[in-house]
PDB file of C-alpha atoms in Angstrom:
ATOM      1  CA  GLU A   1      81.548  66.581  86.264  1.00  0.00           C
ATOM      2  CA  ASP A   2      78.489  68.740  85.982  1.00  0.00           C
ATOM      3  CA  ILE A   3      76.256  67.972  88.973  1.00  0.00           C
ATOM      4  CA  LEU A   4      73.946  70.914  88.478  1.00  0.00           C
ATOM      5  CA  ASN A   5      71.115  70.163  86.061  1.00  0.00           C
ATOM      6  CA  GLN A   6      71.272  73.010  83.568  1.00  0.00           C
ATOM      7  CA  GLN A   7      67.547  72.765  82.789  1.00  0.00           C
ATOM      8  CA  THR A   8      66.125  72.675  86.295  1.00  0.00           C
ATOM      9  CA  MET A   9      69.147  74.430  88.000  1.00  0.00           C
ATOM     10  CA  GLU A  10      68.909  71.766  90.775  1.00  0.00           C
ATOM     11  CA  VAL A  11      71.678  69.592  92.152  1.00  0.00           C
ATOM     12  CA  ASP A  12      71.638  66.027  90.835  1.00  0.00           C
ATOM     13  CA  MET A  13      71.769  64.336  94.244  1.00  0.00           C
ATOM     14  CA  VAL A  14      72.226  60.837  92.747  1.00  0.00           C
ATOM     15  CA  ARG A  15      75.273  61.996  90.869  1.00  0.00           C
ATOM     16  CA  LEU A  16      76.561  63.882  93.893  1.00  0.00           C
ATOM     17  CA  ARG A  17      76.389  60.741  96.037  1.00  0.00           C
ATOM     18  CA  GLU A  18      78.215  58.811  93.342  1.00  0.00           C
ATOM     19  CA  LEU A  19      80.959  61.455  93.362  1.00  0.00           C
ATOM     20  CA  GLU A  20      81.248  61.231  97.138  1.00  0.00           C
ATOM     21  CA  LYS A  21      82.497  57.680  96.735  1.00  0.00           C
ATOM     22  CA  GLY A  22      85.439  58.716  94.542  1.00  0.00           C
ATOM     23  CA  ASP A  23      89.042  59.526  95.360  1.00  0.00           C
ATOM     24  CA  TYR A  24      90.288  62.848  94.097  1.00  0.00           C
ATOM     25  CA  GLN A  25      93.489  64.807  94.106  1.00  0.00           C
ATOM     26  CA  ALA A  26      91.723  68.091  93.509  1.00  0.00           C
ATOM     27  CA  ILE A  27      88.334  69.653  92.970  1.00  0.00           C
ATOM     28  CA  ILE A  28      87.755  72.890  91.056  1.00  0.00           C
ATOM     29  CA  VAL A  29      84.493  74.672  91.788  1.00  0.00           C
ATOM     30  CA  ASP A  30      83.115  78.122  91.182  1.00  0.00           C
ATOM     31  CA  ASP A  31      82.241  80.445  94.015  1.00  0.00           C
ATOM     32  CA  THR A  32      78.496  80.326  93.321  1.00  0.00           C
ATOM     33  CA  CYS A  33      78.090  76.981  95.067  1.00  0.00           C
ATOM     34  CA  PHE A  34      79.056  78.630  98.386  1.00  0.00           C
ATOM     35  CA  MET A  35      76.206  81.083  97.960  1.00  0.00           C
ATOM     36  CA  ARG A  36      73.467  78.977  96.417  1.00  0.00           C
ATOM     37  CA  GLU A  37      74.218  75.224  96.688  1.00  0.00           C
ATOM     38  CA  PRO A  38      74.604  73.940 100.247  1.00  0.00           C
ATOM     39  CA  ASP A  39      74.751  70.304  99.028  1.00  0.00           C
ATOM     40  CA  ILE A  40      77.738  71.059  96.799  1.00  0.00           C
ATOM     41  CA  THR A  41      79.336  73.098  99.587  1.00  0.00           C
ATOM     42  CA  ARG A  42      79.054  70.098 101.938  1.00  0.00           C
ATOM     43  CA  PHE A  43      80.529  67.828  99.273  1.00  0.00           C
ATOM     44  CA  VAL A  44      83.463  70.164  98.667  1.00  0.00           C
ATOM     45  CA  SER A  45      84.065  70.674 102.402  1.00  0.00           C
ATOM     46  CA  GLY A  46      83.955  66.948 103.021  1.00  0.00           C
ATOM     47  CA  GLN A  47      86.464  66.297 100.263  1.00  0.00           C
ATOM     48  CA  TYR A  48      88.755  69.017 101.637  1.00  0.00           C
ATOM     49  CA  GLN A  49      88.623  67.304 105.098  1.00  0.00           C
ATOM     50  CA  LYS A  50      89.773  64.091 103.396  1.00  0.00           C
ATOM     51  CA  GLY A  51      92.900  65.916 102.068  1.00  0.00           C
ATOM     52  CA  VAL A  52      91.707  66.911  98.605  1.00  0.00           C
ATOM     53  CA  SER A  53      92.954  70.197  97.183  1.00  0.00           C
ATOM     54  CA  VAL A  54      90.176  72.651  96.506  1.00  0.00           C
ATOM     55  CA  VAL A  55      90.394  75.480  93.959  1.00  0.00           C
ATOM     56  CA  ILE A  56      87.578  78.074  94.039  1.00  0.00           C
ATOM     57  CA  VAL A  57      87.235  80.073  90.820  1.00  0.00           C
ATOM     58  CA  ALA A  58      85.629  83.504  91.027  1.00  0.00           C
ATOM     59  CA  ILE A  59      82.540  83.481  88.793  1.00  0.00           C
ATOM     60  CA  GLU A  60      80.172  85.683  90.806  1.00  0.00           C
ATOM     61  CA  GLY A  61      83.038  87.217  92.804  1.00  0.00           C
ATOM     62  CA  PHE A  62      81.034  87.740  95.970  1.00  0.00           C
ATOM     63  CA  TYR A  63      82.305  90.543  98.230  1.00  0.00           C
ATOM     64  CA  ASP A  64      81.730  88.715 101.517  1.00  0.00           C
ATOM     65  CA  LEU A  65      84.175  85.840 101.745  1.00  0.00           C
ATOM     66  CA  SER A  66      82.793  84.637 105.109  1.00  0.00           C
ATOM     67  CA  PRO A  67      81.435  81.378 103.518  1.00  0.00           C
ATOM     68  CA  LEU A  68      85.001  80.494 102.540  1.00  0.00           C
ATOM     69  CA  ARG A  69      86.376  81.593 105.923  1.00  0.00           C
ATOM     70  CA  ASN A  70      83.827  79.419 107.686  1.00  0.00           C
ATOM     71  CA  CYS A  71      84.179  76.407 105.412  1.00  0.00           C
ATOM     72  CA  PHE A  72      88.004  76.311 105.229  1.00  0.00           C
ATOM     73  CA  ASP A  73      89.155  78.287 108.308  1.00  0.00           C
ATOM     74  CA  VAL A  74      91.042  80.817 106.210  1.00  0.00           C
ATOM     75  CA  ASP A  75      91.632  84.532 106.855  1.00  0.00           C
ATOM     76  CA  TRP A  76      90.602  86.008 103.493  1.00  0.00           C
ATOM     77  CA  ASN A  77      88.871  89.283 102.724  1.00  0.00           C
ATOM     78  CA  LEU A  78      88.118  90.878  99.372  1.00  0.00           C
ATOM     79  CA  SER A  79      90.032  94.147  98.975  1.00  0.00           C
ATOM     80  CA  ALA A  80      89.084  95.153  95.437  1.00  0.00           C
ATOM     81  CA  TYR A  81      87.634  94.255  92.089  1.00  0.00           C
ATOM     82  CA  GLU A  82      89.747  96.186  89.589  1.00  0.00           C
ATOM     83  CA  ARG A  83      92.525  96.224  87.045  1.00  0.00           C
ATOM     84  CA  ASN A  84      96.042  96.238  88.466  1.00  0.00           C
ATOM     85  CA  THR A  85      99.530  95.176  87.624  1.00  0.00           C
ATOM     86  CA  VAL A  86     100.538  91.935  89.319  1.00  0.00           C
ATOM     87  CA  ARG A  87     103.685  89.814  89.560  1.00  0.00           C
ATOM     88  CA  LEU A  88     104.466  86.635  91.493  1.00  0.00           C
ATOM     89  CA  ASN A  89     105.825  86.998  94.995  1.00  0.00           C
ATOM     90  CA  LYS A  90     108.170  84.494  96.663  1.00  0.00           C
ATOM     91  CA  LEU A  91     105.399  82.134  97.718  1.00  0.00           C
ATOM     92  CA  GLY A  92     103.779  82.470  94.241  1.00  0.00           C
ATOM     93  CA  LYS A  93     107.059  81.485  92.559  1.00  0.00           C
ATOM     94  CA  LYS A  94     107.254  78.438  94.817  1.00  0.00           C
ATOM     95  CA  ILE A  95     103.579  77.316  94.264  1.00  0.00           C
ATOM     96  CA  ILE A  96     102.778  78.491  90.736  1.00  0.00           C
ATOM     97  CA  GLY A  97     106.262  78.760  89.233  1.00  0.00           C
ATOM     98  CA  ARG A  98     107.570  80.800  86.338  1.00  0.00           C
ATOM     99  CA  GLU A  99     106.411  78.244  83.763  1.00  0.00           C
ATOM    100  CA  ALA A 100     102.712  78.896  84.673  1.00  0.00           C
ATOM    101  CA  PHE A 101     102.940  82.699  85.001  1.00  0.00           C
ATOM    102  CA  PRO A 102     105.316  85.091  83.174  1.00  0.00           C
ATOM    103  CA  GLU A 103     108.322  86.585  84.894  1.00  0.00           C
ATOM    104  CA  VAL A 104     107.123  90.078  83.957  1.00  0.00           C
ATOM    105  CA  SER A 105     104.333  92.002  85.548  1.00  0.00           C
ATOM    106  CA  VAL A 106     100.859  91.637  83.953  1.00  0.00           C
ATOM    107  CA  TYR A 107      98.092  94.272  83.915  1.00  0.00           C
ATOM    108  CA  THR A 108      94.884  92.337  84.619  1.00  0.00           C
ATOM    109  CA  LYS A 109      91.397  92.565  86.028  1.00  0.00           C
ATOM    110  CA  SER A 110      90.786  90.517  89.103  1.00  0.00           C
ATOM    111  CA  HIS A 111      89.149  90.022  92.479  1.00  0.00           C
ATOM    112  CA  PHE A 112      91.953  90.924  94.897  1.00  0.00           C
ATOM    113  CA  VAL A 113      92.006  89.052  98.218  1.00  0.00           C
ATOM    114  CA  VAL A 114      93.905  90.122 101.336  1.00  0.00           C
ATOM    115  CA  GLY A 115      94.992  87.443 103.778  1.00  0.00           C
ATOM    116  CA  GLU A 116      97.098  84.400 104.290  1.00  0.00           C
ATOM    117  CA  GLY A 117      98.630  82.764 101.222  1.00  0.00           C
ATOM    118  CA  GLU A 118      98.827  85.707  98.847  1.00  0.00           C
ATOM    119  CA  LEU A 119     100.762  84.592  95.727  1.00  0.00           C
ATOM    120  CA  PHE A 120     101.102  87.943  93.900  1.00  0.00           C
ATOM    121  CA  HIS A 121     102.269  91.500  94.601  1.00  0.00           C
ATOM    122  CA  THR A 122     100.453  94.519  93.144  1.00  0.00           C
ATOM    123  CA  ASN A 123     101.768  97.986  92.450  1.00  0.00           C
ATOM    124  CA  HIS A 124      99.737 100.023  94.894  1.00  0.00           C
ATOM    125  CA  ARG A 125      97.043  97.923  96.574  1.00  0.00           C
ATOM    126  CA  LYS A 126      97.096  95.166  99.117  1.00  0.00           C
ATOM    127  CA  GLY A 127      95.763  91.845  97.979  1.00  0.00           C
ATOM    128  CA  SER A 128      96.369  89.160  95.447  1.00  0.00           C
ATOM    129  CA  PRO A 129      94.307  87.640  92.587  1.00  0.00           C
ATOM    130  CA  VAL A 130      95.211  84.137  93.800  1.00  0.00           C
ATOM    131  CA  VAL A 131      95.589  83.002  97.402  1.00  0.00           C
ATOM    132  CA  THR A 132      96.504  79.503  98.613  1.00  0.00           C
ATOM    133  CA  VAL A 133      96.586  78.014 102.070  1.00  0.00           C
ATOM    134  CA  VAL A 134      98.373  74.655 102.477  1.00  0.00           C
ATOM    135  CA  ARG A 135      97.781  72.604 105.604  1.00  0.00           C
ATOM    136  CA  GLY A 136      99.474  69.219 105.565  1.00  0.00           C
ATOM    137  CA  SER A 137      98.234  67.211 102.612  1.00  0.00           C
ATOM    138  CA  LYS A 138      95.367  69.576 101.738  1.00  0.00           C
ATOM    139  CA  SER A 139      95.141  73.014 100.211  1.00  0.00           C
ATOM    140  CA  VAL A 140      92.474  75.547  99.397  1.00  0.00           C
ATOM    141  CA  SER A 141      92.916  78.254  96.785  1.00  0.00           C
ATOM    142  CA  TYR A 142      90.883  81.218  95.544  1.00  0.00           C
ATOM    143  CA  PHE A 143      91.402  82.125  91.910  1.00  0.00           C
ATOM    144  CA  GLY A 144      90.255  85.664  91.263  1.00  0.00           C
ATOM    145  CA  PHE A 145      91.423  86.378  87.692  1.00  0.00           C
ATOM    146  CA  VAL A 146      88.451  87.310  85.506  1.00  0.00           C
ATOM    147  CA  ASN A 147      89.865  87.936  82.026  1.00  0.00           C
ATOM    148  CA  TRP A 148      91.354  84.887  80.317  1.00  0.00           C
ATOM    149  CA  ARG A 149      92.915  87.136  77.697  1.00  0.00           C
ATOM    150  CA  ASP A 150      95.142  88.769  80.284  1.00  0.00           C
ATOM    151  CA  VAL A 151      96.296  85.593  82.011  1.00  0.00           C
ATOM    152  CA  ALA A 152      96.365  81.970  80.812  1.00  0.00           C
ATOM    153  CA  TYR A 153      94.368  80.135  83.469  1.00  0.00           C
ATOM    154  CA  GLY A 154      95.216  76.505  82.687  1.00  0.00           C
ATOM    155  CA  GLY A 155      98.812  76.366  83.922  1.00  0.00           C
ATOM    156  CA  ILE A 156      97.949  78.184  87.122  1.00  0.00           C
ATOM    157  CA  LEU A 157      94.935  76.030  87.892  1.00  0.00           C
ATOM    158  CA  LEU A 158      97.009  72.864  87.362  1.00  0.00           C
ATOM    159  CA  LYS A 159      99.637  74.086  89.787  1.00  0.00           C
ATOM    160  CA  LEU A 160      96.962  74.850  92.428  1.00  0.00           C
ATOM    161  CA  CYS A 161      95.738  71.205  92.186  1.00  0.00           C
ATOM    162  CA  PHE A 162      98.886  69.827  93.872  1.00  0.00           C
TER     163      PHE A 162
END
């Protein structure tokens, strides 16, 4: 649901309050709300506390991940924004699976994050384009891939919404 009015660029608070009443398995948001939209950030944080999986997609790709660390109590830091070869690691194979990401290494542009829940290995740099932390019935993921022609996003995003 689009809760940001594209003409005024303001949050539709009536719609946001309606959404707060719903039950969700997962919410996918872009990273800009954590920089510019405190109302959306509160909504996402509240849903996460209820056990909803949250997937944050890098749109702006901010370099300071402290808003995510503070909101979700995760230990994530941006290590690079670059092209690199990636392949699933053991945790990535468990969470994403081979059907959502190829068995082979892929050369892709991404925001690489260092910290708990790294799902990919790289050739020469620490960090992963996707990180996921699972705590009980809830999870939070950061999706840093930036070029849809390198990696098919749909299958990966669906797996992160578990």
